[in-house]
Amino acid sequence: SLAPDASAMLLESRGEFLVLPLGEDPGHRALGALQVPARGTTRERGAAWLPEDRIAYITTHGDGDALVVRDLSDSESGEQVLATGEAWMLDPVASPDGAWVAWGDKTGVLRTVNMESGDVVELDRSPNGVIRDMRFSPDGAWLAWQRPMANGLGQVVLHDMRAGTTQAIGDALTNDMSPRWDPAGAYLYFLSDRHIDPVMDGLDLNFANIDTT
């Protein structure tokens, strides 16, 4: 993945990260090529860039996982633990302003952590599957995700990070997925399986719905 200013890239391999500077003159950056965390005793995955050369990622922690943050420009800073859990944590997502980090786990719970206060809040819980596809708005004021529903469909959900309110989009009778923000943050786009135009199968005499999205 690319750093927010595209001045470095991060590669994940065999449970560790490799950070490489980019550009014609990478020497202007204090951040050079480095291996993180270079210890070989834990497995790291799912790094999300934060401002000021910081990354948030998942690492093994006892019998479970931990969400940690590290300052790549300070080799002596080490890791700061943001949250721990016994359930398998999914890859985190950071808001563009670095104020929030969101992640789900295999039990279907979605949480966020306030990077300033350290407060962890549960935003959603689905007994029908894991919550993966989270997207912050460009200003970090909103978080959108897909909630797995009991009928096998997906529903797009919005959370106002400032007001603390959550609202679902639609009636959960269409399969809605992949929420994405426009660059200005004024519009939320998502895919939806709602174009129902069945055609007859000439051999089996059954109906099929094609190109529903």
Tab-separated table of C-alpha atoms in Angstrom:
chain	number	residue	atom	x	y	z
A	1	SER	CA	0.000	0.000	0.000
A	2	LEU	CA	1.051	3.600	-0.608
A	3	ALA	CA	1.629	6.213	2.074
A	4	PRO	CA	-0.936	9.057	2.033
A	5	ASP	CA	1.582	11.344	0.293
A	6	ALA	CA	2.776	8.532	-2.045
A	7	SER	CA	6.340	8.966	-0.772
A	8	ALA	CA	6.675	5.381	0.458
A	9	MET	CA	5.144	1.976	-0.104
A	10	LEU	CA	4.579	-0.872	2.328
A	11	LEU	CA	4.822	-4.527	1.351
A	12	GLU	CA	3.593	-7.435	3.467
A	13	SER	CA	5.381	-10.774	3.285
A	14	ARG	CA	5.699	-13.757	5.649
A	15	GLY	CA	4.146	-11.933	8.552
A	16	GLU	CA	6.316	-8.802	8.401
A	17	PHE	CA	6.309	-5.446	6.613
A	18	LEU	CA	8.895	-3.897	4.327
A	19	VAL	CA	8.751	-0.121	3.893
A	20	LEU	CA	10.420	1.365	0.804
A	21	PRO	CA	10.825	5.085	-0.010
A	22	LEU	CA	9.568	6.193	-3.436
A	23	GLY	CA	10.424	9.044	-5.766
A	24	GLU	CA	13.456	10.293	-7.643
A	25	ASP	CA	15.099	11.599	-4.496
A	26	PRO	CA	14.092	9.329	-1.593
A	27	GLY	CA	16.963	10.753	0.461
A	28	HIS	CA	14.860	13.798	1.389
A	29	ARG	CA	12.747	11.586	3.620
A	30	ALA	CA	13.800	10.771	7.129
A	31	LEU	CA	12.002	7.462	6.557
A	32	GLY	CA	14.257	5.051	4.687
A	33	ALA	CA	13.941	1.377	3.788
A	34	LEU	CA	13.156	-0.672	6.878
A	35	GLN	CA	11.701	-3.970	8.011
A	36	VAL	CA	8.891	-3.902	10.566
A	37	PRO	CA	8.978	-5.174	13.230
A	38	ALA	CA	12.013	-7.392	12.432
A	39	ARG	CA	11.548	-9.772	15.340
A	40	GLY	CA	10.322	-13.022	13.721
A	41	THR	CA	8.313	-14.177	16.773
A	42	THR	CA	4.923	-12.711	15.839
A	43	ARG	CA	2.826	-12.376	12.711
A	44	GLU	CA	1.888	-8.905	11.472
A	45	ARG	CA	-0.771	-8.159	8.842
A	46	GLY	CA	-3.201	-5.605	7.475
A	47	ALA	CA	-1.236	-2.357	7.840
A	48	ALA	CA	-3.179	0.894	7.435
A	49	TRP	CA	-1.316	4.166	6.920
A	50	LEU	CA	-1.838	7.066	9.303
A	51	PRO	CA	-0.478	10.625	8.943
A	52	GLU	CA	3.088	11.423	10.008
A	53	ASP	CA	4.608	8.079	8.949
A	54	ARG	CA	2.562	5.974	11.352
A	55	ILE	CA	0.867	2.658	10.619
A	56	ALA	CA	-1.808	0.653	12.436
A	57	TYR	CA	-1.781	-3.124	12.032
A	58	ILE	CA	-2.737	-6.454	13.562
A	59	THR	CA	-0.177	-8.552	15.432
A	60	THR	CA	-0.379	-11.760	17.438
A	61	HIS	CA	-0.874	-11.125	21.152
A	62	GLY	CA	-0.901	-14.057	23.548
A	63	ASP	CA	-3.715	-16.393	22.494
A	64	GLY	CA	-5.372	-13.715	20.354
A	65	ASP	CA	-4.663	-10.590	18.333
A	66	ALA	CA	-3.864	-6.965	19.050
A	67	LEU	CA	-4.353	-3.775	17.090
A	68	VAL	CA	-1.209	-1.676	17.448
A	69	VAL	CA	0.212	1.569	16.072
A	70	ARG	CA	3.868	2.290	15.288
A	71	ASP	CA	5.766	5.426	14.317
A	72	LEU	CA	8.004	4.414	11.398
A	73	SER	CA	10.131	7.556	11.691
A	74	ASP	CA	11.170	6.685	15.265
A	75	SER	CA	12.876	3.305	15.514
A	76	GLU	CA	12.928	3.530	19.316
A	77	SER	CA	9.215	4.204	19.764
A	78	GLY	CA	8.052	0.587	19.540
A	79	GLU	CA	4.393	-0.415	19.361
A	80	GLN	CA	1.446	1.108	21.168
A	81	VAL	CA	-1.407	-1.339	21.805
A	82	LEU	CA	-4.793	0.117	20.882
A	83	ALA	CA	-7.005	-2.921	21.459
A	84	THR	CA	-6.770	-6.666	22.071
A	85	GLY	CA	-9.136	-9.555	21.464
A	86	GLU	CA	-9.328	-13.335	21.505
A	87	ALA	CA	-11.249	-13.433	18.205
A	88	TRP	CA	-9.418	-13.179	14.880
A	89	MET	CA	-9.152	-9.491	14.002
A	90	LEU	CA	-9.644	-8.410	10.393
A	91	ASP	CA	-7.544	-5.813	8.583
A	92	PRO	CA	-8.029	-2.317	10.029
A	93	VAL	CA	-9.044	0.812	8.110
A	94	ALA	CA	-7.858	4.300	9.116
A	95	SER	CA	-9.637	7.586	8.518
A	96	PRO	CA	-7.740	9.974	6.200
A	97	ASP	CA	-7.216	12.472	9.031
A	98	GLY	CA	-5.802	9.756	11.301
A	99	ALA	CA	-8.411	10.369	14.002
A	100	TRP	CA	-10.033	6.916	13.853
A	101	VAL	CA	-9.193	3.304	13.102
A	102	ALA	CA	-11.954	0.753	12.424
A	103	TRP	CA	-11.758	-3.029	12.321
A	104	GLY	CA	-13.974	-6.079	12.422
A	105	ASP	CA	-13.450	-9.557	13.812
A	106	LYS	CA	-14.606	-13.064	12.960
A	107	THR	CA	-17.518	-12.871	15.434
A	108	GLY	CA	-19.199	-10.184	13.295
A	109	VAL	CA	-18.371	-7.207	15.544
A	110	LEU	CA	-17.258	-3.830	14.132
A	111	ARG	CA	-15.296	-1.494	16.414
A	112	THR	CA	-13.495	1.835	16.194
A	113	VAL	CA	-10.781	3.395	18.337
A	114	ASN	CA	-10.309	7.110	18.865
A	115	MET	CA	-6.609	7.693	18.214
A	116	GLU	CA	-6.487	10.683	20.563
A	117	SER	CA	-8.363	9.332	23.577
A	118	GLY	CA	-7.833	5.615	23.018
A	119	ASP	CA	-11.546	4.922	23.556
A	120	VAL	CA	-12.823	1.762	21.816
A	121	VAL	CA	-16.478	1.722	20.729
A	122	GLU	CA	-18.565	-1.096	19.241
A	123	LEU	CA	-20.461	0.252	16.220
A	124	ASP	CA	-22.217	-2.833	14.894
A	125	ARG	CA	-22.683	-6.537	15.492
A	126	SER	CA	-23.957	-9.047	12.936
A	127	PRO	CA	-24.691	-12.701	13.751
A	128	ASN	CA	-24.860	-13.390	9.996
A	129	GLY	CA	-21.208	-12.907	9.039
A	130	VAL	CA	-18.135	-10.720	9.383
A	131	ILE	CA	-18.095	-7.004	8.600
A	132	ARG	CA	-15.179	-6.275	6.257
A	133	ASP	CA	-15.755	-3.521	3.737
A	134	MET	CA	-15.446	-0.328	5.817
A	135	ARG	CA	-14.781	3.057	4.204
A	136	PHE	CA	-14.243	6.426	5.883
A	137	SER	CA	-15.335	9.599	4.135
A	138	PRO	CA	-12.468	11.849	2.941
A	139	ASP	CA	-12.905	14.148	5.950
A	140	GLY	CA	-13.179	11.253	8.396
A	141	ALA	CA	-16.626	12.384	9.552
A	142	TRP	CA	-18.504	9.279	8.327
A	143	LEU	CA	-17.899	5.550	8.197
A	144	ALA	CA	-19.775	3.282	5.776
A	145	TRP	CA	-19.827	-0.520	5.704
A	146	GLN	CA	-21.815	-3.519	4.524
A	147	ARG	CA	-23.819	-5.376	7.163
A	148	PRO	CA	-24.563	-9.075	6.443
A	149	MET	CA	-28.302	-9.722	6.874
A	150	ALA	CA	-30.211	-12.845	7.944
A	151	ASN	CA	-31.757	-13.179	4.458
A	152	GLY	CA	-28.298	-13.591	2.893
A	153	LEU	CA	-28.221	-10.069	1.485
A	154	GLY	CA	-26.038	-7.118	2.415
A	155	GLN	CA	-27.109	-3.715	3.702
A	156	VAL	CA	-25.047	-0.512	3.572
A	157	VAL	CA	-24.819	1.262	6.929
A	158	LEU	CA	-23.613	4.787	7.771
A	159	HIS	CA	-22.202	6.052	11.070
A	160	ASP	CA	-21.705	9.705	11.950
A	161	MET	CA	-18.362	9.751	13.800
A	162	ARG	CA	-19.102	13.115	15.453
A	163	ALA	CA	-22.725	12.646	16.462
A	164	GLY	CA	-22.335	8.923	17.209
A	165	THR	CA	-25.496	7.982	15.287
A	166	THR	CA	-25.939	5.031	12.908
A	167	GLN	CA	-28.431	4.614	10.075
A	168	ALA	CA	-29.047	1.886	7.528
A	169	ILE	CA	-29.620	2.625	3.844
A	170	GLY	CA	-32.471	0.798	2.110
A	171	ASP	CA	-34.901	-1.837	3.311
A	172	ALA	CA	-32.548	-4.878	3.225
A	173	LEU	CA	-34.549	-6.384	0.342
A	174	THR	CA	-31.734	-5.788	-2.173
A	175	ASN	CA	-28.131	-6.945	-1.949
A	176	ASP	CA	-26.192	-3.712	-1.384
A	177	MET	CA	-22.387	-3.740	-1.170
A	178	SER	CA	-19.044	-1.978	-1.778
A	179	PRO	CA	-19.739	1.508	-0.368
A	180	ARG	CA	-17.348	4.135	-1.752
A	181	TRP	CA	-17.078	7.921	-1.282
A	182	ASP	CA	-16.530	10.507	-3.970
A	183	PRO	CA	-13.298	12.555	-3.516
A	184	ALA	CA	-15.203	15.542	-2.111
A	185	GLY	CA	-17.090	13.397	0.385
A	186	ALA	CA	-20.469	14.707	-0.777
A	187	TYR	CA	-21.773	11.438	-2.223
A	188	LEU	CA	-21.694	7.784	-1.221
A	189	TYR	CA	-21.767	5.254	-4.038
A	190	PHE	CA	-22.502	1.539	-3.668
A	191	LEU	CA	-23.327	-1.471	-5.800
A	192	SER	CA	-26.765	-3.043	-5.556
A	193	ASP	CA	-28.305	-6.230	-6.970
A	194	ARG	CA	-31.721	-4.801	-7.826
A	195	HIS	CA	-32.106	-5.078	-11.619
A	196	ILE	CA	-34.536	-8.003	-11.806
A	197	ASP	CA	-35.241	-8.949	-15.420
A	198	PRO	CA	-35.574	-12.762	-15.620
A	199	VAL	CA	-35.008	-14.592	-18.911
A	200	MET	CA	-36.214	-18.043	-19.871
A	201	ASP	CA	-33.728	-20.896	-20.156
A	202	GLY	CA	-34.612	-22.680	-23.435
A	203	LEU	CA	-33.399	-26.106	-22.193
A	204	ASP	CA	-34.451	-26.387	-18.556
A	205	LEU	CA	-37.409	-24.011	-18.890
A	206	ASN	CA	-36.273	-22.162	-15.745
A	207	PHE	CA	-35.912	-18.450	-15.183
A	208	ALA	CA	-32.495	-16.844	-14.648
A	209	ASN	CA	-31.623	-13.313	-13.557
A	210	ILE	CA	-28.586	-11.955	-15.416
A	211	ASP	CA	-26.630	-8.766	-14.699
A	212	THR	CA	-28.591	-7.848	-11.583
A	213	THR	CA	-25.990	-5.341	-10.277
